[in-house]
Short mmCIF file of C-alpha atoms in Angstrom, two decimals:
data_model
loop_
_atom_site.label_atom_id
_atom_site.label_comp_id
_atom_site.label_asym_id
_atom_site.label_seq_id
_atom_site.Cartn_x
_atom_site.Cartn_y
_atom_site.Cartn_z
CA UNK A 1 0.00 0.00 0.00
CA UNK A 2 2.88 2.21 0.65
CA UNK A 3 6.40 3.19 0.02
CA UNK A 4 9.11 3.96 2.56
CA UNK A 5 11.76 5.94 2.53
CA UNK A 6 15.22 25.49 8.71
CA UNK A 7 17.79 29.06 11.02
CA UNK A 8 16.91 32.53 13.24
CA UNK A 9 13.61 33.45 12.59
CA UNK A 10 11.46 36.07 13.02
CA UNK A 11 8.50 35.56 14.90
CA UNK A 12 5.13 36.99 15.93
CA UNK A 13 2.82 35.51 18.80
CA UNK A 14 -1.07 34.68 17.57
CA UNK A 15 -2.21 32.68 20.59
CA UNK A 16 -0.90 31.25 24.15
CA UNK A 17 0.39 27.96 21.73
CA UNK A 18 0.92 29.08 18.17
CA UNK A 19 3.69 31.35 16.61
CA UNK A 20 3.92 32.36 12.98
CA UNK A 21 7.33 31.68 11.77
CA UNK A 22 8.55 33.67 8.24
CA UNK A 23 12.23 32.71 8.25
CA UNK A 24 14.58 30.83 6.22
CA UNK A 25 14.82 26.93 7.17
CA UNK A 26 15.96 25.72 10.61
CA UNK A 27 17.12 22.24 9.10
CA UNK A 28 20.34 22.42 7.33
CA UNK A 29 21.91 22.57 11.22
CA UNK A 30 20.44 19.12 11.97
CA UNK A 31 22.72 17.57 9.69
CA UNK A 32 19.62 15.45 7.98
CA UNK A 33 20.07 12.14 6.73
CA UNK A 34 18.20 11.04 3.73
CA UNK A 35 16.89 7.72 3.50
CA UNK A 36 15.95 5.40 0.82
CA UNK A 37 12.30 5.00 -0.23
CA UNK A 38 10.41 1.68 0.11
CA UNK A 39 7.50 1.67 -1.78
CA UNK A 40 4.15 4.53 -2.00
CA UNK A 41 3.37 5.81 -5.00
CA UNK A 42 4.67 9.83 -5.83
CA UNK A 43 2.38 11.76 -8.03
CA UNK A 44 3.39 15.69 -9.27
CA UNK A 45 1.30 18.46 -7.65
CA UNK A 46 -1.04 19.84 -9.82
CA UNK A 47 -3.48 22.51 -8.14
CA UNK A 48 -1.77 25.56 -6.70
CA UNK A 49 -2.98 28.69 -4.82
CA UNK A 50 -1.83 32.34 -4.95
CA UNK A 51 -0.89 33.76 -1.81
CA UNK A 52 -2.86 37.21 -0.67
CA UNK A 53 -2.30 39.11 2.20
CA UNK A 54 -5.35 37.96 4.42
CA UNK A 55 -5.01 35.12 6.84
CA UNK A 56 -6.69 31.90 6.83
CA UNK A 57 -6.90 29.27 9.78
CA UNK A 58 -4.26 26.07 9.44
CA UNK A 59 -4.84 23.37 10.70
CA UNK A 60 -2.30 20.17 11.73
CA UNK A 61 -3.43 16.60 11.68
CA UNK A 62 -2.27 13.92 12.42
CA UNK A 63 -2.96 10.14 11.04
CA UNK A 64 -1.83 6.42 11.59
CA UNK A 65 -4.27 5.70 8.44
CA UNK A 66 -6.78 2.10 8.43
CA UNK A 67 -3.87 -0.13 9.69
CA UNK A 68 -4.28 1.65 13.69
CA UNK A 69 -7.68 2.48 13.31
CA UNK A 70 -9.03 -0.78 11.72
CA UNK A 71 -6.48 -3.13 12.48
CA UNK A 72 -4.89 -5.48 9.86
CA UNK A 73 -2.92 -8.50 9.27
CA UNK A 74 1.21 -8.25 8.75
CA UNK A 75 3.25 -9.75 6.66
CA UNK A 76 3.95 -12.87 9.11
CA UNK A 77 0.07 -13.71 9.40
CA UNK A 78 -0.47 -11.82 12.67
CA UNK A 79 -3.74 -9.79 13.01
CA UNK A 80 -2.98 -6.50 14.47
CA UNK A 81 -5.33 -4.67 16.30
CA UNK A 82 -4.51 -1.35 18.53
CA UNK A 83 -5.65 0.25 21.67
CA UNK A 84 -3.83 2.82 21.73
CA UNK A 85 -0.91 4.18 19.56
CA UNK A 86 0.76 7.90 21.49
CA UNK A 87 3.03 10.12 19.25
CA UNK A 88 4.53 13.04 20.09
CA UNK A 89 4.94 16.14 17.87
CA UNK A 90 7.08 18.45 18.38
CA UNK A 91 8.56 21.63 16.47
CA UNK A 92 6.04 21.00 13.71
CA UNK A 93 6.88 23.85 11.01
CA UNK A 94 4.40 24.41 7.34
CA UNK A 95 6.03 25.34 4.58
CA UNK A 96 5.31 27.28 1.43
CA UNK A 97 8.22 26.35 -0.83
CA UNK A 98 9.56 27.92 -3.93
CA UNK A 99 10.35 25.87 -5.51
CA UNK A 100 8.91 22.79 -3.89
CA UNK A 101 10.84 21.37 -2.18
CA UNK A 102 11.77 17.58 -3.07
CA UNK A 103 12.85 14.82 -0.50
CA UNK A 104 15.70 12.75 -1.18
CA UNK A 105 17.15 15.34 -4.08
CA UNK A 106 19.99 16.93 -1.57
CA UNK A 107 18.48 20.15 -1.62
CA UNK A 108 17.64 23.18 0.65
CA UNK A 109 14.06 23.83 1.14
CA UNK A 110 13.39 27.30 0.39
CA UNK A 111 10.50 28.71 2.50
CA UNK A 112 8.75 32.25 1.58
CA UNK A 113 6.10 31.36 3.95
CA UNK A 114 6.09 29.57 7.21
CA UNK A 115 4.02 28.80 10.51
CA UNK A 116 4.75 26.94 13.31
CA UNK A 117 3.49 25.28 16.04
CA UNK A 118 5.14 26.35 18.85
CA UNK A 119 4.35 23.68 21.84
CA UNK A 120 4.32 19.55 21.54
CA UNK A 121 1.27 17.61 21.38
CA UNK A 122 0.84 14.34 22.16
CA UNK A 123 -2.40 12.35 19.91
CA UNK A 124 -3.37 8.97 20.20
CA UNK A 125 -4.06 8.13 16.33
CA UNK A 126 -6.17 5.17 17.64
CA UNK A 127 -8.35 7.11 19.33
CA UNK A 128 -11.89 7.57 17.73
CA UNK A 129 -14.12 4.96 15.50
CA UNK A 130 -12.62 2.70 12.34
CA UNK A 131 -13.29 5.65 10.05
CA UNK A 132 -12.86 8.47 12.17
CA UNK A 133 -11.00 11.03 10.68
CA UNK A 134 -7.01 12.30 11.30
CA UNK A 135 -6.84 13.68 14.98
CA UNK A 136 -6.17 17.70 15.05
CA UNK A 137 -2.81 18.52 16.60
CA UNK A 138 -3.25 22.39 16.46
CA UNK A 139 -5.14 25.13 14.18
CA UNK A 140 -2.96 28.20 13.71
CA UNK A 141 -4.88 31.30 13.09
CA UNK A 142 -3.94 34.25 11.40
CA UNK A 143 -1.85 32.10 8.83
CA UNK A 144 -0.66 33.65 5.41
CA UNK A 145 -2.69 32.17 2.58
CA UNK A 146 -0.63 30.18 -0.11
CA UNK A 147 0.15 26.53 -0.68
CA UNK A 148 2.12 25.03 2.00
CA UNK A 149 3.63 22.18 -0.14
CA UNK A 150 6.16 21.08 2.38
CA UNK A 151 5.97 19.74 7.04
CA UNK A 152 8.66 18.73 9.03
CA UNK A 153 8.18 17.79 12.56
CA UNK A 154 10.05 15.75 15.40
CA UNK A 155 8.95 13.09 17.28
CA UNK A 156 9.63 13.92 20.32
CA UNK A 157 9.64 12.72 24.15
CA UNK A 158 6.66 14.08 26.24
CA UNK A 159 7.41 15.15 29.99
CA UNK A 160 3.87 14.01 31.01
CA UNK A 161 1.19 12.08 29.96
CA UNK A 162 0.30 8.75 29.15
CA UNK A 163 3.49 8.18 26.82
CA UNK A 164 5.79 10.03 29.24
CA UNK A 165 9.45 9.44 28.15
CA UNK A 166 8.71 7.55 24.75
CA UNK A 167 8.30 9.79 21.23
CA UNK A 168 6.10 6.75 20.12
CA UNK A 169 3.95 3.77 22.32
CA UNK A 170 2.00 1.13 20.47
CA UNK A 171 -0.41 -1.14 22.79
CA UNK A 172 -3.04 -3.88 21.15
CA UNK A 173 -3.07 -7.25 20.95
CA UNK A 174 -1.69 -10.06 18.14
CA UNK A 175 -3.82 -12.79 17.20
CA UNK A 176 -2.35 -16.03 15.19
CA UNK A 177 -3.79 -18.82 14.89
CA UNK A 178 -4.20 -19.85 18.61
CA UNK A 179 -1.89 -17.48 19.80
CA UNK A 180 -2.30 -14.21 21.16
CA UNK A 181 0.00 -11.72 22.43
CA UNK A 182 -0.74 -8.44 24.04
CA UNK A 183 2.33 -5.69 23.43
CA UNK A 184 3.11 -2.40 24.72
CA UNK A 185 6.16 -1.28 22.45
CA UNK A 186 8.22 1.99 24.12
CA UNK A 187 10.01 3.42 21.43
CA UNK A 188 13.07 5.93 22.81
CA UNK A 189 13.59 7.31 19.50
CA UNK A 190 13.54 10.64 18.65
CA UNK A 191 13.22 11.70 15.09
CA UNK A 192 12.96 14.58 12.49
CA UNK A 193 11.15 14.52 9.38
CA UNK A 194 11.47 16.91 6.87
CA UNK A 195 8.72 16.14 4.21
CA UNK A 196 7.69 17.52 0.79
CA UNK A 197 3.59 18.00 -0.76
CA UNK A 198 0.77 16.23 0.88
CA UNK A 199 0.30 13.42 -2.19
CA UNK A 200 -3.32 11.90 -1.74
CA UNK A 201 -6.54 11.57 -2.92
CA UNK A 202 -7.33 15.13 -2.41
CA UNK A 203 -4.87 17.86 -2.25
CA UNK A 204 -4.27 18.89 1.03
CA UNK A 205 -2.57 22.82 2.02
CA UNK A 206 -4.01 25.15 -0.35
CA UNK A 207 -5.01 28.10 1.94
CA UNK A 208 -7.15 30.31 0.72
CA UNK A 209 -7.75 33.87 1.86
CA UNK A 210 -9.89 34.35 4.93
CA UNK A 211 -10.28 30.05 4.32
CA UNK A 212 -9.32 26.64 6.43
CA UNK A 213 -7.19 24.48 4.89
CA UNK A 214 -5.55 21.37 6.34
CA UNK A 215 -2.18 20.10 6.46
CA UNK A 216 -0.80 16.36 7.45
CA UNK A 217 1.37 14.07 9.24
CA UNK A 218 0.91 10.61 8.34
CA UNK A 219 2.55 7.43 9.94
CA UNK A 220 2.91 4.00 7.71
CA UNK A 221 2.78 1.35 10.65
CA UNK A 222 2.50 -1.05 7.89
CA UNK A 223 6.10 -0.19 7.63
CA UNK A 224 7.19 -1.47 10.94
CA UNK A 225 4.86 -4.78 9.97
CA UNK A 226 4.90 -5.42 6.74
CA UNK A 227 1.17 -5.95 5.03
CA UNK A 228 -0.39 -9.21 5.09
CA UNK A 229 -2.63 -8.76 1.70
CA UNK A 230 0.55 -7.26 -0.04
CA UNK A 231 2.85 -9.73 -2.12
CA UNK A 232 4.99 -11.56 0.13
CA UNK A 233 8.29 -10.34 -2.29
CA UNK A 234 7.06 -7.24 -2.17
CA UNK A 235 9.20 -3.68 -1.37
CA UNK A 236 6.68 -2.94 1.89
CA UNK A 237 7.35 -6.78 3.38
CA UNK A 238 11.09 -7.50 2.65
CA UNK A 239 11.69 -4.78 4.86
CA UNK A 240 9.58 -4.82 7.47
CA UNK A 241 10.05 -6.23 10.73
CA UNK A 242 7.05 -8.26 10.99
CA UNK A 243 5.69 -9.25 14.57
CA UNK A 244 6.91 -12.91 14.47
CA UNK A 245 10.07 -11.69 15.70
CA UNK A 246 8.56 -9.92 18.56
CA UNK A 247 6.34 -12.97 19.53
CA UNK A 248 9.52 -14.99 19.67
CA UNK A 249 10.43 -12.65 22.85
CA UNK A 250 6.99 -12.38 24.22
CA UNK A 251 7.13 -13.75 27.55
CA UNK A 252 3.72 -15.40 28.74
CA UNK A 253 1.61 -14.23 25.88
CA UNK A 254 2.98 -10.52 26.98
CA UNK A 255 5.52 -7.92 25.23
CA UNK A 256 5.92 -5.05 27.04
CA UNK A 257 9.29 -3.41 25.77
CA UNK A 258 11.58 -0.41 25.24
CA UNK A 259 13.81 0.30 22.53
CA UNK A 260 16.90 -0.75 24.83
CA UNK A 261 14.93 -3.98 25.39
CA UNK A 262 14.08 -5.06 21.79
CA UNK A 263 18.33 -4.03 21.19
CA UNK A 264 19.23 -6.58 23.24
CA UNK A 265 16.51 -9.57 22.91
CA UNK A 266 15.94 -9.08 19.05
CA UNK A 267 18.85 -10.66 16.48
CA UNK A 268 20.75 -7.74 15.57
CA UNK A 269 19.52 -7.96 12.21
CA UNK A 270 15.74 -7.56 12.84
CA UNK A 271 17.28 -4.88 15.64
CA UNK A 272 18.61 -2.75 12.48
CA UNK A 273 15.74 -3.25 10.24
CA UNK A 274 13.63 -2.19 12.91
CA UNK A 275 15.37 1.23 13.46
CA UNK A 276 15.82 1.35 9.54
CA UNK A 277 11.76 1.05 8.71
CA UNK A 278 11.69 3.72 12.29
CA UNK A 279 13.10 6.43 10.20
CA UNK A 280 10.74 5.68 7.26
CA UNK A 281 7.46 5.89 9.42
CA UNK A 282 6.83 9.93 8.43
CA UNK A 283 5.18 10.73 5.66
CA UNK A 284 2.78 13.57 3.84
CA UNK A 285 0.01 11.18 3.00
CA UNK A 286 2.01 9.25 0.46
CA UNK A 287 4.41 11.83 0.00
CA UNK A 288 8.27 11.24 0.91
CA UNK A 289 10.08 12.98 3.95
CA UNK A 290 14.09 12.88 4.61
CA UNK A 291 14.24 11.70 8.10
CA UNK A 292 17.10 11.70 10.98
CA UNK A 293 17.62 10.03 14.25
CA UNK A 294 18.12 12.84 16.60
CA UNK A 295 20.91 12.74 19.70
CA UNK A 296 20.13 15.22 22.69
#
């Protein structure tokens, strides 16, 4: 189903949580390492907007797609189903690029417009019904209108909260066969994602003057898990993980692990895929990001 893989600013307060941004990128500092893409299909931006000088509302969503809200079966035969799956946002920043700014090319993005969320959030994206929609992370008012064709965000640790200490927490249950397995996975990881155009269904970003428009983060889990009704040789399964590798360290029918756990129980080569398909887990629907694992 899918594909894998700014600097000083000048700012000006619009609530108690949101800060518009119009500054040259922050990320050429963070050193960003580009990954290789696994497998969602790219399509070239078509609509476009032009930018006025009255405001519109923005608004930030996050969304873990059908695989957290629905459930679904991975690559090893497992059926996947989540309670709850916390992520933490953190210095989210929307973009309008000129010229667009590609993933994966080695190039500068080149912002004439930018907002920016100036506080983490924490969302659970299995939260809500099977076809509930992506979960808000912020609306920032009083943003320039344009098309804001490129995100980045980090994943970040939260101080509080149910996911205190861990950028990202999965929690379900595993069903195979007779065997069941109930996990709570703590990842440590903290990472940056620098992404390009929303690529989707519907354009997404395209503010309009005194308008709403909508902007988002999206997370492949099928990634981490590989995807059951995809072909077994293909891109999205040869480099997953799978969960039969974290069944094998299940103790009791029960996972409940951190990062520093899974490095030393899982072989080190399902340890390095796992932190390989980590950094390809950002995306703009099924548009691209460059991603990098961040050190404190």
């Amino acid at each position: 189903m899918h594909s894998q893989p700014q600097q000083p600013s000048v700012s000006k307060t619009i609530s108690n949580t949101e800060v518009v941004q119009r500054s040259v990128l922050r990320w050429a500092a963070l050193g960003l390492l580009t990954i290789p893409l696994l497998s969602c299909s790219q399509a070239t931006p078509s609509n476009t907007a032009t930018a006025t000088d009255a405001p519109g509302t923005l608004k930030v969503v996050a969304n873990g797609e059908d695989f957290v809200r629905q459930g679904f079966t991975d690559k090893d035969g497992w059926n996947i189903a989540f309670d709850h799956v916390y992520v933490t946002l953190g210095d989210i920043t929307a973009s309008q690029s000129e010229p667009p700014f590609e993933p994966g090319k080695g190039e500068t993005l080149k912002a004439v417009e930018q907002v920016q969320v100036s506080s983490s959030v924490t969302v659970d994206l299995a939260a809500g019904e099977a076809d509930a929609p992506p979960i808000l992370v912020s609306e920032i008012t009083e943003a320039p209108s344009g098309r804001y064709n490129a995100l980045s965000w980090e994943m970040v640790s939260p101080a509080s909260g149910p996911s205190a200490g861990y950028p990202l927490v999965m929690i379900g249950t595993a069903t195979k066969d007779d065997e069941q397995v109930s996990f709570q996975i703590q990842m440590t990881e903290e990472l940056a994602f620098n992404c390009g155009d929303f690529v989707g269904d519907a354009r997404k970003g395209i503010l309009a003057s005194d308008d709403t428009a909508e902007i988002e983060a999206t997370f492949h889990f099928d990634h981490i898990f590989g995807d059951g009704e995809t072909a077994t040789d293909d891109d999205i399964n040869t480099g997953a993980l799978g969960f039969d590798a974290l069944a094998a360290i299940a103790q009791n029918n029960e996972l409940n692990v951190t990062s520093e756990d899974l490095e030393k129980q899982l072989s080190p080569e399902d340890y390095t895929t796992l932190k390989d398909v980590l950094l390809s887990l950002g995306h703009v629907g099924e548009g691209h990001c460059e991603a990098t694992l961040l050190t404190r």
